[in-house]
PDB file of N, CA, C and O in Angstrom, chain B, residues numbered from 101:
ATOM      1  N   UNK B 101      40.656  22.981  -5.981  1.00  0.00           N
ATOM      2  CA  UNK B 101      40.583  21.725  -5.268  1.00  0.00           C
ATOM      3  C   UNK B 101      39.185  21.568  -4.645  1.00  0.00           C
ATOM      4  O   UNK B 101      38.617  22.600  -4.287  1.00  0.00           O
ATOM      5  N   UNK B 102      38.463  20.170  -4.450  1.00  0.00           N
ATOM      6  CA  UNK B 102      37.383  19.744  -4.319  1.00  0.00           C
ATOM      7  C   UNK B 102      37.065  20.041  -2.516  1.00  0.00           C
ATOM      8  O   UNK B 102      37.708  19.331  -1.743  1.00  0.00           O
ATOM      9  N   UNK B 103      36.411  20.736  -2.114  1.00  0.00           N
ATOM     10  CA  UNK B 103      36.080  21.003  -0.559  1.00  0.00           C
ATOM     11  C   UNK B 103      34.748  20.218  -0.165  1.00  0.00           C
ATOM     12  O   UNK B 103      33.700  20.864  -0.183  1.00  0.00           O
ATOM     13  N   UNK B 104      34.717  18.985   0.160  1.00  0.00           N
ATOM     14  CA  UNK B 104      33.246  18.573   0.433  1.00  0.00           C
ATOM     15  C   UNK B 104      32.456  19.163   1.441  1.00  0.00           C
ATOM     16  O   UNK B 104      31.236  19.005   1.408  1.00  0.00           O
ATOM     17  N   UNK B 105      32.984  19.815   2.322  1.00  0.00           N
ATOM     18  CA  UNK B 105      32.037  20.860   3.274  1.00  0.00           C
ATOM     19  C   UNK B 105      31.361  21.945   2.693  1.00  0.00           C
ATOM     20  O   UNK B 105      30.208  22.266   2.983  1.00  0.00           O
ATOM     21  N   UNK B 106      32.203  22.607   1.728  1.00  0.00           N
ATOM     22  CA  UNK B 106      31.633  23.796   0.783  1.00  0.00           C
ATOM     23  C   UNK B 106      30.807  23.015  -0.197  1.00  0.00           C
ATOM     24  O   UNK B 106      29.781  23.653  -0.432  1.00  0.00           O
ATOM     25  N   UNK B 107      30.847  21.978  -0.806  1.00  0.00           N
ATOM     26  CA  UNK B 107      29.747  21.611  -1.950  1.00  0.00           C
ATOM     27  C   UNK B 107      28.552  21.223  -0.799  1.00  0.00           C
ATOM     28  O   UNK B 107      27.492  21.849  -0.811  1.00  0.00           O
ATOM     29  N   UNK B 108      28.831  20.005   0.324  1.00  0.00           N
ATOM     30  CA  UNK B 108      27.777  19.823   0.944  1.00  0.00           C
ATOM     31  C   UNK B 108      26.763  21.059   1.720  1.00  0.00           C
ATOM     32  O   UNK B 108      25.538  21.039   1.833  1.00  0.00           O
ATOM     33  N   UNK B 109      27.746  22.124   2.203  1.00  0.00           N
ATOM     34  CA  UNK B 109      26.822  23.489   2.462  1.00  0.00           C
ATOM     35  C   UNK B 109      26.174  24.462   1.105  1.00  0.00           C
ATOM     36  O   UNK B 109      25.342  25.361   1.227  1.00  0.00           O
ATOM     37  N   UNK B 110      26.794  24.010  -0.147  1.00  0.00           N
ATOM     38  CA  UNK B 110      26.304  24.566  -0.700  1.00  0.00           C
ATOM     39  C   UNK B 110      24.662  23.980  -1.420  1.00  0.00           C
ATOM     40  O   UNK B 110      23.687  24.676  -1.704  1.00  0.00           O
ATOM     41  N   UNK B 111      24.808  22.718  -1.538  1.00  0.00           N
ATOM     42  CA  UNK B 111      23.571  21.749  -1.310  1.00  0.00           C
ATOM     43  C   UNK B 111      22.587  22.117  -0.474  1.00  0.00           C
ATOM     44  O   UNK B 111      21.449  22.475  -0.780  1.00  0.00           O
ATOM     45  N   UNK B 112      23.051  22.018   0.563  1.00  0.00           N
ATOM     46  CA  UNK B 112      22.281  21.739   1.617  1.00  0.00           C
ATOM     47  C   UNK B 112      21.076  23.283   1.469  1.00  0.00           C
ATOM     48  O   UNK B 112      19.898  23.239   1.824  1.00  0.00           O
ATOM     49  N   UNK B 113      21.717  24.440   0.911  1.00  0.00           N
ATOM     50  CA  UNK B 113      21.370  25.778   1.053  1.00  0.00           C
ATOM     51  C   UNK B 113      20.395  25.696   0.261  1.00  0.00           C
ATOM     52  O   UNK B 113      19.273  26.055   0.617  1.00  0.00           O
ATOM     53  N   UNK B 114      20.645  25.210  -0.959  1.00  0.00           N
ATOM     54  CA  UNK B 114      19.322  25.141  -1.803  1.00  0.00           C
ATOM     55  C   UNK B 114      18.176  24.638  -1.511  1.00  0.00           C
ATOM     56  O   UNK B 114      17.216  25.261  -1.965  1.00  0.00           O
ATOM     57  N   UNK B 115      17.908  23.524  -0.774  1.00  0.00           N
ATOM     58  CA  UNK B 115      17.079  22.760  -0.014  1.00  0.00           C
ATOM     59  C   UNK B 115      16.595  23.861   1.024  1.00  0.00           C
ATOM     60  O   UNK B 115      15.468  24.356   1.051  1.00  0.00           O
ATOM     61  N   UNK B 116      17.646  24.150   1.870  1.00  0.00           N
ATOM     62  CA  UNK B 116      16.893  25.435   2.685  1.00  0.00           C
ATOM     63  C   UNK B 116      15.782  26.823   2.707  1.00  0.00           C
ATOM     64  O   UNK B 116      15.078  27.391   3.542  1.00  0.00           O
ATOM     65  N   UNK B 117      16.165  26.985   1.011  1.00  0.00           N
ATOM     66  CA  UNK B 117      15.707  27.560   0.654  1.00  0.00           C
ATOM     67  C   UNK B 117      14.263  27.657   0.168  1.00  0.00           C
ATOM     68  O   UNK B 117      13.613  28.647  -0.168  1.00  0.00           O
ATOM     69  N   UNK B 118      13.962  26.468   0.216  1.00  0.00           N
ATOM     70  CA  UNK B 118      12.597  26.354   0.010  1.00  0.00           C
ATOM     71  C   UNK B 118      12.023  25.711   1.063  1.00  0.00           C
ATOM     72  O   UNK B 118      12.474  24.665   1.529  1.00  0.00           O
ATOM     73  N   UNK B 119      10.911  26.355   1.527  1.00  0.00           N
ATOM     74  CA  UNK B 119      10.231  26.071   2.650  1.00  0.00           C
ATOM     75  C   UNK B 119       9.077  24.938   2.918  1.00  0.00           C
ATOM     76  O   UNK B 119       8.326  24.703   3.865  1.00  0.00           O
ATOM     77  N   UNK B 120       9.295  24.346   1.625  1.00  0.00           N
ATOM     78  CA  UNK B 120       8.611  23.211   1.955  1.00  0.00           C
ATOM     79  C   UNK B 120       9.401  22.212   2.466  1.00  0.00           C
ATOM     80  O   UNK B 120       8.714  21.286   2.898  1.00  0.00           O
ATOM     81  N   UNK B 121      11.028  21.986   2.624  1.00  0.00           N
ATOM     82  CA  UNK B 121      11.720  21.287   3.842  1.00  0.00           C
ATOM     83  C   UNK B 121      11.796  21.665   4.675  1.00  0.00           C
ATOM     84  O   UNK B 121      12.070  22.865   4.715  1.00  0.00           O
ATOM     85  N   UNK B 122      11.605  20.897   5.978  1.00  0.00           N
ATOM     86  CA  UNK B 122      11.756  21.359   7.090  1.00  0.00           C
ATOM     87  C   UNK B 122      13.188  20.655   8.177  1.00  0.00           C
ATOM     88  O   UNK B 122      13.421  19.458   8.347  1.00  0.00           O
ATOM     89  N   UNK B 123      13.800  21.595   8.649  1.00  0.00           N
ATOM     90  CA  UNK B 123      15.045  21.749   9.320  1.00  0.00           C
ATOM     91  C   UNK B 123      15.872  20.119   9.363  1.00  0.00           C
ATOM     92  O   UNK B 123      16.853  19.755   8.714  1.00  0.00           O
ATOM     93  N   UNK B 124      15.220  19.511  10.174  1.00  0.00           N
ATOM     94  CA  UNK B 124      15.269  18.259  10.434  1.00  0.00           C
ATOM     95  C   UNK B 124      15.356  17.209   9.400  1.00  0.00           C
ATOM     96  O   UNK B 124      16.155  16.275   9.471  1.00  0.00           O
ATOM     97  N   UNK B 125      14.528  17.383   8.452  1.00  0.00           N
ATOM     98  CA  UNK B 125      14.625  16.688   7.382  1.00  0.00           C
ATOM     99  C   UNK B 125      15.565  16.775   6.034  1.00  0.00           C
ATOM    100  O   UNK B 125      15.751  15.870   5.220  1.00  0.00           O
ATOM    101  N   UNK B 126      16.258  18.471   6.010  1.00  0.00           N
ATOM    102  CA  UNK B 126      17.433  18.351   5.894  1.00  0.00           C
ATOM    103  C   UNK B 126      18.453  17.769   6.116  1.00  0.00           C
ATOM    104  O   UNK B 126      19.275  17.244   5.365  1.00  0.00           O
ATOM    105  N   UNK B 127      18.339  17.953   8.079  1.00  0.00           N
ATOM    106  CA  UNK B 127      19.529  17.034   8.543  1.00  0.00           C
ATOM    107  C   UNK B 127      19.858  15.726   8.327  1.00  0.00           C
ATOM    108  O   UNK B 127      20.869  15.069   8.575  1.00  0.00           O
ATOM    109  N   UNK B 128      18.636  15.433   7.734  1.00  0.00           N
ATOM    110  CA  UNK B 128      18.286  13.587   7.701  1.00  0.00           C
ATOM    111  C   UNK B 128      19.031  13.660   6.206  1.00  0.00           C
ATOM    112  O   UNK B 128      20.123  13.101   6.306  1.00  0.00           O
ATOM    113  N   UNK B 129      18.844  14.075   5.094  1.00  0.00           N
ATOM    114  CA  UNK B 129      19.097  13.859   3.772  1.00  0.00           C
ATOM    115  C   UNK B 129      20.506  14.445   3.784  1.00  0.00           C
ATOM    116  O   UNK B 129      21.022  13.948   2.783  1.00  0.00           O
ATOM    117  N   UNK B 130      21.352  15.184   4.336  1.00  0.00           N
ATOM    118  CA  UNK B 130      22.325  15.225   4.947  1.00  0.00           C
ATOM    119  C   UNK B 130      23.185  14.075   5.200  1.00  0.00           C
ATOM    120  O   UNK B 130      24.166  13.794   4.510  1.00  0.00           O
ATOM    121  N   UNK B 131      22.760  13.387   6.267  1.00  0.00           N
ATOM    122  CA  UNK B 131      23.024  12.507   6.574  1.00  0.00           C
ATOM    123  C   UNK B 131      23.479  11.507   6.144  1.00  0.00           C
ATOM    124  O   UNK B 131      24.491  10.832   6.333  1.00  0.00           O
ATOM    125  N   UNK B 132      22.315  11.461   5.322  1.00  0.00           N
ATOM    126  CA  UNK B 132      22.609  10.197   4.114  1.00  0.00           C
ATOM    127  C   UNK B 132      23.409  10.602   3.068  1.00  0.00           C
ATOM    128  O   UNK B 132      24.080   9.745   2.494  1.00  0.00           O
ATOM    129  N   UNK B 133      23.470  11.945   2.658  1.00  0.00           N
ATOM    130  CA  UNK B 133      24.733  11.905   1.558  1.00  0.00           C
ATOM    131  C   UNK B 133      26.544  12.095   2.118  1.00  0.00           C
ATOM    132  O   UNK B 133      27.663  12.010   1.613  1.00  0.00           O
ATOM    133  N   UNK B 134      25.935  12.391   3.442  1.00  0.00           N
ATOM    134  CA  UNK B 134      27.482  11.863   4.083  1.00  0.00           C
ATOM    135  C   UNK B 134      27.910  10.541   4.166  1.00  0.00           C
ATOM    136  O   UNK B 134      28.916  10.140   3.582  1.00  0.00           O
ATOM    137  N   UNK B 135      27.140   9.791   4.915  1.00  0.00           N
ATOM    138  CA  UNK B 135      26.875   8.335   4.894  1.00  0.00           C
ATOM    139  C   UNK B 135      27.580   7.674   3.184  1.00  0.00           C
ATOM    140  O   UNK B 135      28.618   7.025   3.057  1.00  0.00           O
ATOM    141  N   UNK B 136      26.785   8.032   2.254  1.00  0.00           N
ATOM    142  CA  UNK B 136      26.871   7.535   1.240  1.00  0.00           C
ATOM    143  C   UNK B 136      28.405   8.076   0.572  1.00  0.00           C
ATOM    144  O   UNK B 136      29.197   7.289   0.054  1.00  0.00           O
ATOM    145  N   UNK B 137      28.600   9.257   0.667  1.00  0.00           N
ATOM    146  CA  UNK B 137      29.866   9.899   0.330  1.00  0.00           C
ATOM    147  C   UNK B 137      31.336   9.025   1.233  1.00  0.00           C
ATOM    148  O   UNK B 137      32.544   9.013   0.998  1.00  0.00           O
ATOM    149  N   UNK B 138      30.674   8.523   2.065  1.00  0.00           N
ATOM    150  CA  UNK B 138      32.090   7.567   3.316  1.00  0.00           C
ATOM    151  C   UNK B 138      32.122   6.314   2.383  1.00  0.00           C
ATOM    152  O   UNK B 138      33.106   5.845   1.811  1.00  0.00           O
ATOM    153  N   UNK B 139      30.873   5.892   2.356  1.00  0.00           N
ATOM    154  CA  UNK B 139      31.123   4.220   1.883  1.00  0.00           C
ATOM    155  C   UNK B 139      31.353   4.173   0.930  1.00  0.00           C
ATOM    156  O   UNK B 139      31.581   2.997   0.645  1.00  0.00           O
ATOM    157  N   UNK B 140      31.500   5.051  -0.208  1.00  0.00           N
ATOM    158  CA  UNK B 140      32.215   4.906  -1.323  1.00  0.00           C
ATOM    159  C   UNK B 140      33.169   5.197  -1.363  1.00  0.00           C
ATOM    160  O   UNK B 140      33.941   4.633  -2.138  1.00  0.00           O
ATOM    161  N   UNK B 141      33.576   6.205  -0.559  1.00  0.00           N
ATOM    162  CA  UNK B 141      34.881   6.284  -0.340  1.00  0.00           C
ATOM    163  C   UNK B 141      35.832   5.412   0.157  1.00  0.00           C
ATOM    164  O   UNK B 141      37.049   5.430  -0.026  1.00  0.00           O
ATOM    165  N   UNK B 142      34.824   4.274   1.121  1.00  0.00           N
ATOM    166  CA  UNK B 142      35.661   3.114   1.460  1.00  0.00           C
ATOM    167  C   UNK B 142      36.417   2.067   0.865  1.00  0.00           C
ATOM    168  O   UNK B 142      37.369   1.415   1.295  1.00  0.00           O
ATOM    169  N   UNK B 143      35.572   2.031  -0.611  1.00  0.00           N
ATOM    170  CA  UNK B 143      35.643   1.340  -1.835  1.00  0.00           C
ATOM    171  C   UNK B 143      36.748   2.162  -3.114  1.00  0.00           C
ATOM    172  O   UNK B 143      36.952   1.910  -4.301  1.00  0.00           O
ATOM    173  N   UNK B 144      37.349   3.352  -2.059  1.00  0.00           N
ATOM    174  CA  UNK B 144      38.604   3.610  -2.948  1.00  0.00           C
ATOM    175  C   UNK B 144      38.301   4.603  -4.085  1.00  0.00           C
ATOM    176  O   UNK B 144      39.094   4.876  -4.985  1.00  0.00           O
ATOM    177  N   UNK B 145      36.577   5.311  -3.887  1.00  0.00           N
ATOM    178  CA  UNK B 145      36.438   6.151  -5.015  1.00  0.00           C
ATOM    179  C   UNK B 145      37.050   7.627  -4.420  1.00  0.00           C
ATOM    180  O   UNK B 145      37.030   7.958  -3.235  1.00  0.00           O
ATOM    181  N   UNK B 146      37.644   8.491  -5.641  1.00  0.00           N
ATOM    182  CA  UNK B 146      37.742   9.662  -4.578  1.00  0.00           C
ATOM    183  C   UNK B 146      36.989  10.699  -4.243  1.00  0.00           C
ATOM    184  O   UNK B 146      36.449  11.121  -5.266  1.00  0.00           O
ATOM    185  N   UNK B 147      36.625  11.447  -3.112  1.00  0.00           N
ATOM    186  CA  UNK B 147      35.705  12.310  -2.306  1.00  0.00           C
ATOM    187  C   UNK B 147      35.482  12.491  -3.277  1.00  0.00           C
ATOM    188  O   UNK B 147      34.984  11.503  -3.817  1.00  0.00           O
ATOM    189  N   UNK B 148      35.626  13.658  -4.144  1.00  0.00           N
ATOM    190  CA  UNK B 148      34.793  14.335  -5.359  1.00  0.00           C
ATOM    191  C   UNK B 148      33.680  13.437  -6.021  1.00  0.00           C
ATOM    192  O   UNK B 148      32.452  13.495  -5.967  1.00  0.00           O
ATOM    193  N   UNK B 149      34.503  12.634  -6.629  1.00  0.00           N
ATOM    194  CA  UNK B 149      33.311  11.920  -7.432  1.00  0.00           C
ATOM    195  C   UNK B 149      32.637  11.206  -6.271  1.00  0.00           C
ATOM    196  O   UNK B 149      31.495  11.636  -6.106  1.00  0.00           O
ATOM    197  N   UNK B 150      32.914  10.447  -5.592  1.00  0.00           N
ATOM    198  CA  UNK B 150      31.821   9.819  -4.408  1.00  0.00           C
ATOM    199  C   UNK B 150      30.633  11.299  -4.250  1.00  0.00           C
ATOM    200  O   UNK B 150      29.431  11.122  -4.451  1.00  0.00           O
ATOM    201  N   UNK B 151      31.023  12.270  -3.987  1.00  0.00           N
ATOM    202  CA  UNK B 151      29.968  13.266  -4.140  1.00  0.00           C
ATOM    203  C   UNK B 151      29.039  13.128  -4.834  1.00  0.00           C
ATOM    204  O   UNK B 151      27.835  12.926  -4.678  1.00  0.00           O
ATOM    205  N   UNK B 152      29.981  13.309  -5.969  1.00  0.00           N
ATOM    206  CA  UNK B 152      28.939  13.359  -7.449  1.00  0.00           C
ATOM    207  C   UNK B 152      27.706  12.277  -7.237  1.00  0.00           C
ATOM    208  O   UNK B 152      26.475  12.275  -7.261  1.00  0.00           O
ATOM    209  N   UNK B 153      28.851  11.313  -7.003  1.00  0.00           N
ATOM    210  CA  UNK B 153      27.626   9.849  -7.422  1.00  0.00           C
ATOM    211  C   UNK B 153      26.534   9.837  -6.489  1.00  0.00           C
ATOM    212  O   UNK B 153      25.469   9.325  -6.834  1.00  0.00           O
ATOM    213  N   UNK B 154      26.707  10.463  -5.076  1.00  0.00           N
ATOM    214  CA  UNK B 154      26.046  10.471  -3.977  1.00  0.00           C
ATOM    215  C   UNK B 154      24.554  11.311  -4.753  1.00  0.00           C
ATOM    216  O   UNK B 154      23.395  10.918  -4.886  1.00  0.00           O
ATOM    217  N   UNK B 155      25.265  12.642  -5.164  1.00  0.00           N
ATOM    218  CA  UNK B 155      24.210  13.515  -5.607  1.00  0.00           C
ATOM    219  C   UNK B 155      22.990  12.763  -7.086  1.00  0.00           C
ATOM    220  O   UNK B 155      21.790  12.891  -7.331  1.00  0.00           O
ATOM    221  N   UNK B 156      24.085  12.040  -7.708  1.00  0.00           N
ATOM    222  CA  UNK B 156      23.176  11.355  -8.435  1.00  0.00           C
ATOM    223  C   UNK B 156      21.916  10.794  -8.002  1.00  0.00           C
ATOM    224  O   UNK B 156      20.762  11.005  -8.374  1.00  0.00           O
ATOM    225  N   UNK B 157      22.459   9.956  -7.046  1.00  0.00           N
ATOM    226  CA  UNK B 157      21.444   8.879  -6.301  1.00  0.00           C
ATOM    227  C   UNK B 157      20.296   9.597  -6.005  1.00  0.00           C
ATOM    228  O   UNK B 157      19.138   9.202  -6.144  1.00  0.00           O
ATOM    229  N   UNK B 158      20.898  11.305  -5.344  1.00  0.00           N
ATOM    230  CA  UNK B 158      19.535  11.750  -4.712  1.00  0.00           C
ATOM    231  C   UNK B 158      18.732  12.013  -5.629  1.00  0.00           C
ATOM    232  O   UNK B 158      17.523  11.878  -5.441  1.00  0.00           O
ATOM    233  N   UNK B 159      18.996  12.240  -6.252  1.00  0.00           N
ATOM    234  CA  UNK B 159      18.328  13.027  -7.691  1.00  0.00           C
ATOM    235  C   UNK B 159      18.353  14.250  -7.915  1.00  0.00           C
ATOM    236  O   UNK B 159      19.079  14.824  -7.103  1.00  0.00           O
ATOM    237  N   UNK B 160      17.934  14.851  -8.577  1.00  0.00           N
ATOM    238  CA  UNK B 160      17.381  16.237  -9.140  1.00  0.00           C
ATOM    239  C   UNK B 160      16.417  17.432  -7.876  1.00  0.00           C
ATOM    240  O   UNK B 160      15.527  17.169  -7.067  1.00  0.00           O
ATOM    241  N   UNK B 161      16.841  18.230  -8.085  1.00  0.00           N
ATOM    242  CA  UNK B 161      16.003  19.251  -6.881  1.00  0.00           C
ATOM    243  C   UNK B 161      14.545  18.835  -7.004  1.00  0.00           C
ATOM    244  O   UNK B 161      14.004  18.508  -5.948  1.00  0.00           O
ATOM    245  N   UNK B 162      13.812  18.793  -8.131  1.00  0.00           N
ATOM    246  CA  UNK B 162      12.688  18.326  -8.285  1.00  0.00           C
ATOM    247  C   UNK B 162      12.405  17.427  -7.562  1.00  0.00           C
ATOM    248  O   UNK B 162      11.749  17.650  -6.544  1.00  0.00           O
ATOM    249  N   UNK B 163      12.850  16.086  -7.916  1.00  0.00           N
ATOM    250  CA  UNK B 163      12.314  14.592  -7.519  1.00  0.00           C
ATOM    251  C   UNK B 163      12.775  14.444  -5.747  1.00  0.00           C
ATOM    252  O   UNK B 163      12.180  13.838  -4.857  1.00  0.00           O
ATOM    253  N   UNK B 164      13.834  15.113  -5.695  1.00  0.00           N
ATOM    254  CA  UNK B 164      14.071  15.189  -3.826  1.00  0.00           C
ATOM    255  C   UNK B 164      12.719  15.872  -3.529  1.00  0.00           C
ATOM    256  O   UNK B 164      11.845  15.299  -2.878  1.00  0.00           O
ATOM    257  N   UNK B 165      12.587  17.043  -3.999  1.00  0.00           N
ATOM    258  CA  UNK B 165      11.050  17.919  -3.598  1.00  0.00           C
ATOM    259  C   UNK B 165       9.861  16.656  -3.724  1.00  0.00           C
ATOM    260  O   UNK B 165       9.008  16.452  -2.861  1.00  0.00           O
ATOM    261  N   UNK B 166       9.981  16.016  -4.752  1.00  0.00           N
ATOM    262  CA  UNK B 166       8.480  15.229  -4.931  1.00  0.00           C
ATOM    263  C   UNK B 166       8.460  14.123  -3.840  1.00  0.00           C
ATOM    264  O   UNK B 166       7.414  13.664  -3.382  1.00  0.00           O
ATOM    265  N   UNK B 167      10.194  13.581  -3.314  1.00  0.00           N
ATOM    266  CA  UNK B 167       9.705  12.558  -2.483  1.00  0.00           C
ATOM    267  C   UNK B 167       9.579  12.915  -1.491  1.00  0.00           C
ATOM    268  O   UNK B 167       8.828  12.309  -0.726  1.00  0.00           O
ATOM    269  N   UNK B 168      10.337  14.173  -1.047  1.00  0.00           N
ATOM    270  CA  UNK B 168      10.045  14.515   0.381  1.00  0.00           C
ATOM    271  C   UNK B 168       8.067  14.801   0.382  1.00  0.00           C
ATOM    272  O   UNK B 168       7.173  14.526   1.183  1.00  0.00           O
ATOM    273  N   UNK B 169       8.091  15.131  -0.279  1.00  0.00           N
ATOM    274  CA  UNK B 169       6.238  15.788  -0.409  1.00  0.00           C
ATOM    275  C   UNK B 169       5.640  14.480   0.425  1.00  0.00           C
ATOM    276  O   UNK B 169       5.032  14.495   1.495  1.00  0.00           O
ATOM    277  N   UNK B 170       6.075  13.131  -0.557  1.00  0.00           N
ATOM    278  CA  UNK B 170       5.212  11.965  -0.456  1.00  0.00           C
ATOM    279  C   UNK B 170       5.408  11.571   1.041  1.00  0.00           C
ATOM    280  O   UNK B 170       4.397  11.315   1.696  1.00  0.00           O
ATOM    281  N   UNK B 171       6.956  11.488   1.780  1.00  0.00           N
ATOM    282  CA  UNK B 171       7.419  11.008   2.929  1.00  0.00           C
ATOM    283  C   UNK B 171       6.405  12.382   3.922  1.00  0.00           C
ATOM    284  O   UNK B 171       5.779  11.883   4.857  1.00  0.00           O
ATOM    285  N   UNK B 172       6.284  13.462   3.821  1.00  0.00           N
ATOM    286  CA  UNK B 172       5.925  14.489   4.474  1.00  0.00           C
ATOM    287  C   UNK B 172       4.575  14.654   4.567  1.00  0.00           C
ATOM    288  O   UNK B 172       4.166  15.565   5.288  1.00  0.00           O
ATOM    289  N   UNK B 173       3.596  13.779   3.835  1.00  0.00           N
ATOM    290  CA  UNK B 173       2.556  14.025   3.432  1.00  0.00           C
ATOM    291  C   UNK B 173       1.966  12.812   4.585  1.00  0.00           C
ATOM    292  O   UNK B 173       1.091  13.122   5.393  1.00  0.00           O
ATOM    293  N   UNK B 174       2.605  11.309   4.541  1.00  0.00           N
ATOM    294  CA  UNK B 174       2.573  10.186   4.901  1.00  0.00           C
ATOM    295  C   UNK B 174       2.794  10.188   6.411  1.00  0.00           C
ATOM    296  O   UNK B 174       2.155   9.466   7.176  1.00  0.00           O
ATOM    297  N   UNK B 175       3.795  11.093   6.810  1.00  0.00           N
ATOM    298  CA  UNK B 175       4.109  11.859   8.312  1.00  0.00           C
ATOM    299  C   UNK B 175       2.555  12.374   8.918  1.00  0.00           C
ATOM    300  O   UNK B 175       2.098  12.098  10.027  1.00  0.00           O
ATOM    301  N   UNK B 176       2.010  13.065   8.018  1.00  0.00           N
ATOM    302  CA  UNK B 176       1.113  13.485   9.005  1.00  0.00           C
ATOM    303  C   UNK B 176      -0.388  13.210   8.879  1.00  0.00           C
ATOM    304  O   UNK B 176      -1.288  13.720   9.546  1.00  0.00           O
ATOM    305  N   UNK B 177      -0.513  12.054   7.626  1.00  0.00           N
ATOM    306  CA  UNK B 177      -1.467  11.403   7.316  1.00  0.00           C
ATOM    307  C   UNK B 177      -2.539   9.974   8.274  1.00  0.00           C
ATOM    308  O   UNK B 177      -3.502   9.447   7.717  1.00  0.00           O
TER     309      UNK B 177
END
């Protein structure tokens, strides 16, 4: 059975893991795939796949890495 706390901690870990995110900005992208995981759910999809689709949106470990770079770069530019 589908545990969205265990997929979202398990997410979240990978991101942690690399030190070019920083704490906070986890919490923020977090955020938003909770956010996004509710309102589809509001629309009657179920948790699991609302996940999925959530994770779609974010993209790929890569392209989360490339935009955070750009948003992180722009932070202290």
């Amino acid at each position: 059975m589908f545990d969205l706390e265990k997929a979202i901690a398990a997410w979240r870990r990978s991101l942690e893991c690399n030190r070019t995110f920083r704490r906070e900005d986890v919490d923020e992208l977090e955020q938003h795939v909770r956010d996004q995981v509710v309102g589809l759910m509001r629309y009657g999809v179920p948790e699991e796949e609302a996940f999925r689709r959530a994770m779609e949106e974010m993209g790929d470990y890569g392209s989360v890495e490339d935009e955070y770079q750009k948003v992180y770069w722009g932070k202290i530019g």
